[in-house]
């Protein structure tokens, strides 16, 4: 548990070599969008909507966000066990024979015993507030920020205030602010205060309406495959908690994030794209500057974009 009773923060190990082990067949993760685990994992029932999370892989931090939704389903899962002691502490070896060795009883064997078990699988969504932080903190630093630094669990309680302080010390203020807009009501260091999360109920219908009206077009970059288009709110959904019919645009995932943090905006005087100085070194974004949007706007959308402009460009 973190600083406030009932509120938790987590360091989650992403899918990959570090998360694969002899005991099961692994997990399907897309680190910037969702995280998957099941009821065989320690702490499996403790994660909840609104928890701040940090995700790491191969000894380095990948990014941070807030859990916005969790879905669960019952599945049949293959579990691998040592033929002698029936424990899961087995490891596959790349060069030595036999292929497997049990850390518990030291047994060596060619193939593990396979058990099929019914488990509950969980998948959390966290893409709304995701901020990439590739390599900002190393493995040894992340361990020290956990409640139990010596833990080997794939889901570890995280000391969020200490983690936040480490991010701020490295200039990752935007990551802290994005989490602060969506996490539950807990006190953070450096004067940040987190507000109650609003789960985005109706988000799928909101996106479907935008696709019907705007087609498969990112408002900033043009035609795009539907699977990469997100329903971007032109206002703070976290504050209002409702989906206004004319309050959104379809945006490519990367464009969505850059619009949310103000790196991309639309000048209300001529409805042309304005690119912030921090993006000038990235040609794919810098080339958008002063271009017209790729979709027709309603008066309501223009008004929302004007409010966004005042918030991020008023100075």
XYZ file of C-alpha atoms in Angstrom:
315
model
C 0.000 0.000 0.000
C 1.198 3.553 -0.623
C 0.897 6.748 1.392
C -2.859 6.771 1.893
C -5.011 3.986 3.332
C -6.741 1.991 0.605
C -4.624 3.487 -2.202
C -1.894 1.454 -3.895
C 0.810 2.075 -6.468
C 2.596 -0.645 -8.411
C 5.769 -1.532 -10.263
C 4.700 -4.002 -12.974
C 7.030 -6.213 -14.993
C 6.204 -6.146 -18.699
C 6.011 -9.198 -20.950
C 9.349 -10.287 -22.342
C 12.325 -12.347 -21.313
C 12.255 -11.149 -17.721
C 8.612 -12.059 -17.308
C 8.784 -15.474 -18.936
C 9.687 -18.320 -16.603
C 9.320 -22.058 -16.445
C 6.081 -22.002 -14.508
C 3.785 -20.713 -17.284
C 3.580 -19.738 -20.933
C 3.823 -15.982 -20.344
C 1.477 -13.032 -20.899
C 0.289 -10.784 -23.702
C 1.149 -7.170 -22.850
C 1.282 -3.938 -24.832
C 3.031 -1.820 -22.273
C 1.658 1.561 -23.328
C -1.961 0.330 -23.510
C -2.733 -2.669 -21.304
C -1.275 -5.101 -18.772
C -2.266 -8.750 -18.337
C -2.019 -11.089 -15.352
C -4.009 -13.895 -13.752
C -5.021 -15.434 -10.450
C -1.835 -17.503 -10.202
C 0.213 -14.336 -9.615
C 1.009 -12.987 -6.162
C -0.975 -9.773 -5.446
C -3.334 -10.586 -8.342
C -6.479 -9.320 -6.564
C -4.999 -6.100 -5.184
C -4.715 -3.930 -8.304
C -7.698 -1.642 -8.830
C -8.982 1.164 -11.014
C -7.247 4.429 -10.116
C -3.957 2.907 -8.974
C -0.824 4.659 -10.287
C 1.534 2.226 -12.026
C 5.048 2.119 -13.416
C 6.016 -0.539 -15.964
C 9.534 -1.868 -16.461
C 11.275 -4.450 -18.627
C 14.801 -5.859 -18.822
C 16.029 -3.703 -15.988
C 14.765 -0.314 -17.184
C 11.692 1.834 -16.693
C 9.329 1.994 -19.694
C 6.702 4.473 -18.499
C 4.039 5.383 -15.991
C 0.261 5.790 -15.967
C -2.974 5.132 -14.047
C -5.256 2.085 -14.300
C -8.495 3.279 -15.926
C -10.302 -0.030 -16.315
C -9.901 -3.722 -15.472
C -11.699 -6.549 -17.248
C -11.596 -10.190 -16.210
C -12.457 -13.530 -17.756
C -12.097 -17.227 -16.960
C -9.561 -19.122 -19.081
C -7.752 -22.455 -19.127
C -4.030 -22.005 -18.653
C -1.065 -24.321 -19.100
C 1.186 -24.500 -16.033
C 4.576 -26.204 -16.147
C 5.886 -28.169 -13.168
C 8.917 -30.174 -12.159
C 8.248 -33.917 -12.736
C 9.874 -34.786 -9.394
C 8.628 -32.214 -6.847
C 5.712 -30.671 -8.811
C 6.954 -27.138 -8.073
C 6.912 -24.238 -10.569
C 10.490 -23.086 -9.884
C 11.831 -24.464 -13.153
C 14.050 -22.723 -15.679
C 14.736 -23.419 -19.334
C 18.427 -23.418 -20.265
C 19.617 -22.158 -23.628
C 22.775 -24.241 -24.026
C 22.885 -27.012 -21.433
C 21.150 -30.378 -21.587
C 18.724 -31.478 -20.254
C 16.803 -28.304 -21.192
C 15.159 -27.733 -17.799
C 16.348 -27.510 -14.221
C 14.299 -27.176 -11.017
C 15.601 -24.614 -8.532
C 13.683 -26.312 -5.739
C 14.888 -29.940 -5.898
C 17.753 -29.489 -8.445
C 16.169 -32.033 -10.776
C 17.223 -31.800 -14.448
C 14.822 -32.973 -17.167
C 13.960 -32.665 -20.860
C 10.288 -31.742 -20.565
C 8.184 -30.380 -17.679
C 4.902 -31.810 -16.480
C 2.015 -29.849 -18.037
C -1.044 -29.040 -15.938
C -4.146 -27.349 -17.369
C -5.853 -25.167 -14.765
C -8.838 -22.856 -14.856
C -7.787 -19.363 -13.765
C -9.140 -15.822 -13.800
C -7.312 -13.579 -16.260
C -7.210 -9.815 -15.703
C -6.387 -7.081 -18.195
C -6.061 -3.433 -17.219
C -6.199 -0.421 -19.560
C -3.951 2.542 -18.849
C -3.275 4.261 -22.186
C -5.115 7.509 -21.367
C -2.391 8.834 -19.041
C 0.557 6.807 -20.359
C 3.855 8.700 -20.499
C 6.917 6.904 -21.915
C 10.008 7.185 -19.719
C 12.359 4.826 -21.519
C 15.441 4.280 -19.382
C 14.748 7.168 -16.987
C 15.346 4.875 -14.001
C 17.473 1.733 -13.955
C 16.716 -1.621 -12.383
C 18.594 -1.026 -9.131
C 16.859 2.351 -8.685
C 13.421 0.849 -9.284
C 14.055 -1.909 -6.734
C 14.878 0.622 -4.035
C 11.609 2.453 -4.715
C 9.531 -0.659 -3.973
C 7.987 -1.373 -0.573
C 10.104 -4.557 -0.520
C 13.304 -3.946 -2.520
C 14.261 -7.640 -2.517
C 10.925 -8.811 -3.937
C 11.025 -10.931 -7.093
C 7.280 -10.655 -7.804
C 6.134 -9.408 -11.213
C 3.708 -6.998 -9.450
C 5.337 -5.096 -6.593
C 3.900 -2.390 -4.290
C 5.652 0.887 -5.093
C 6.497 3.806 -2.781
C 4.882 6.379 -5.026
C 6.088 9.557 -3.313
C 9.675 8.333 -3.573
C 9.123 7.272 -7.182
C 7.562 10.651 -7.997
C 10.524 12.428 -6.403
C 12.926 10.395 -8.545
C 11.023 11.386 -11.691
C 10.959 15.068 -10.752
C 14.696 14.957 -10.080
C 15.179 13.840 -13.685
C 12.881 16.476 -15.136
C 9.958 14.135 -15.862
C 7.392 16.628 -14.537
C 4.931 15.937 -17.367
C 4.671 12.285 -16.320
C 3.867 13.266 -12.736
C 1.265 15.795 -13.891
C -0.481 13.319 -16.224
C -0.834 10.805 -13.411
C -2.029 13.563 -11.079
C -4.953 14.316 -13.397
C -6.372 10.813 -13.185
C -5.320 9.020 -9.983
C -7.352 8.719 -6.758
C -7.284 11.199 -3.920
C -3.843 10.843 -2.330
C -1.195 13.374 -1.363
C 2.004 13.370 -3.397
C 5.329 15.057 -2.835
C 6.303 18.441 -4.286
C 2.826 19.882 -3.766
C 1.027 17.596 -6.214
C -2.441 16.409 -5.198
C -4.280 13.671 -7.036
C -7.960 13.906 -7.922
C -10.512 11.133 -8.057
C -10.347 9.135 -11.289
C -13.361 9.016 -13.604
C -13.657 5.687 -15.404
C -14.437 6.378 -19.062
C -17.797 4.651 -19.306
C -19.314 5.099 -22.765
C -15.908 5.635 -24.383
C -16.513 2.945 -27.023
C -19.835 4.499 -28.070
C -18.195 7.936 -28.130
C -15.479 6.616 -30.476
C -18.033 4.825 -32.660
C -19.975 8.084 -33.135
C -16.799 9.906 -34.143
C -15.962 7.183 -36.680
C -19.457 7.473 -38.173
C -19.162 11.242 -38.542
C -15.459 11.755 -39.287
C -14.503 8.477 -40.965
C -11.100 6.854 -40.505
C -9.258 10.175 -40.414
C -6.910 11.595 -37.809
C -7.879 15.268 -37.549
C -4.203 16.296 -37.572
C -2.523 13.845 -39.965
C -5.223 12.454 -42.281
C -6.299 8.938 -43.246
C -5.245 6.163 -40.844
C -6.180 2.546 -39.988
C -9.112 2.486 -37.536
C -7.124 0.484 -34.964
C -4.690 3.379 -34.390
C -7.398 6.038 -34.035
C -8.563 7.099 -30.594
C -11.459 9.286 -29.501
C -9.723 12.404 -28.239
C -11.654 14.749 -25.961
C -11.232 18.462 -26.663
C -11.754 19.138 -22.957
C -10.747 17.501 -19.698
C -12.900 14.407 -19.381
C -11.329 13.847 -15.945
C -12.928 17.114 -14.784
C -16.327 16.924 -16.519
C -16.917 13.162 -16.636
C -19.270 13.284 -19.652
C -18.898 12.645 -23.391
C -20.148 15.743 -25.222
C -21.471 14.867 -28.680
C -19.333 17.512 -30.410
C -16.519 17.470 -27.896
C -14.116 15.103 -29.612
C -11.921 14.396 -32.625
C -10.400 11.179 -33.898
C -6.664 11.316 -33.267
C -3.806 8.936 -33.868
C -2.544 7.589 -30.547
C 0.690 9.621 -30.519
C -1.135 12.754 -31.693
C -3.731 12.228 -28.940
C -1.079 12.310 -26.227
C 0.685 15.328 -27.681
C -2.621 17.193 -27.945
C -3.552 16.315 -24.349
C -0.332 17.789 -22.961
C -0.474 20.859 -25.226
C 2.491 19.997 -27.447
C 0.048 20.207 -30.339
C -2.745 22.795 -30.415
C -5.025 24.548 -32.895
C -4.953 28.330 -33.268
C -8.605 29.449 -32.973
C -7.978 32.519 -35.159
C -7.267 30.522 -38.343
C -7.809 26.883 -37.237
C -4.252 25.934 -38.175
C -2.037 23.517 -36.249
C 0.503 24.964 -33.852
C 3.508 22.787 -32.936
C 5.390 23.525 -29.712
C 9.120 24.230 -29.690
C 9.879 20.885 -28.024
C 8.652 19.040 -31.139
C 10.613 21.068 -33.695
C 13.398 18.477 -33.841
C 10.938 15.747 -34.870
C 10.197 16.123 -38.591
C 6.953 14.129 -38.534
C 5.456 16.607 -36.062
C 7.265 19.794 -37.092
C 5.882 19.352 -40.623
C 2.347 19.721 -39.279
C 2.925 23.316 -38.176
C 0.579 25.856 -39.778
C -1.333 23.141 -41.666
C -5.112 22.979 -41.705
C -6.944 20.212 -39.903
C -8.016 17.208 -41.970
C -11.641 17.230 -40.814
C -14.475 19.757 -40.834
C -15.261 21.278 -37.431
C -18.535 22.195 -35.788
C -18.911 25.481 -33.913
C -18.849 23.551 -30.643
C -15.537 21.887 -31.565
C -14.041 25.261 -32.468
C -15.056 26.583 -29.050
C -13.479 23.606 -27.277
C -10.270 24.071 -29.295
C -10.219 27.744 -28.317
C -10.405 26.754 -24.638
C -7.562 24.278 -25.192
C -5.536 27.069 -26.847
C -6.078 29.411 -23.908
C -4.990 26.676 -21.488
C -1.763 25.788 -23.329
C -0.832 28.864 -25.375
C -2.182 31.835 -23.414
C 1.303 32.899 -22.351
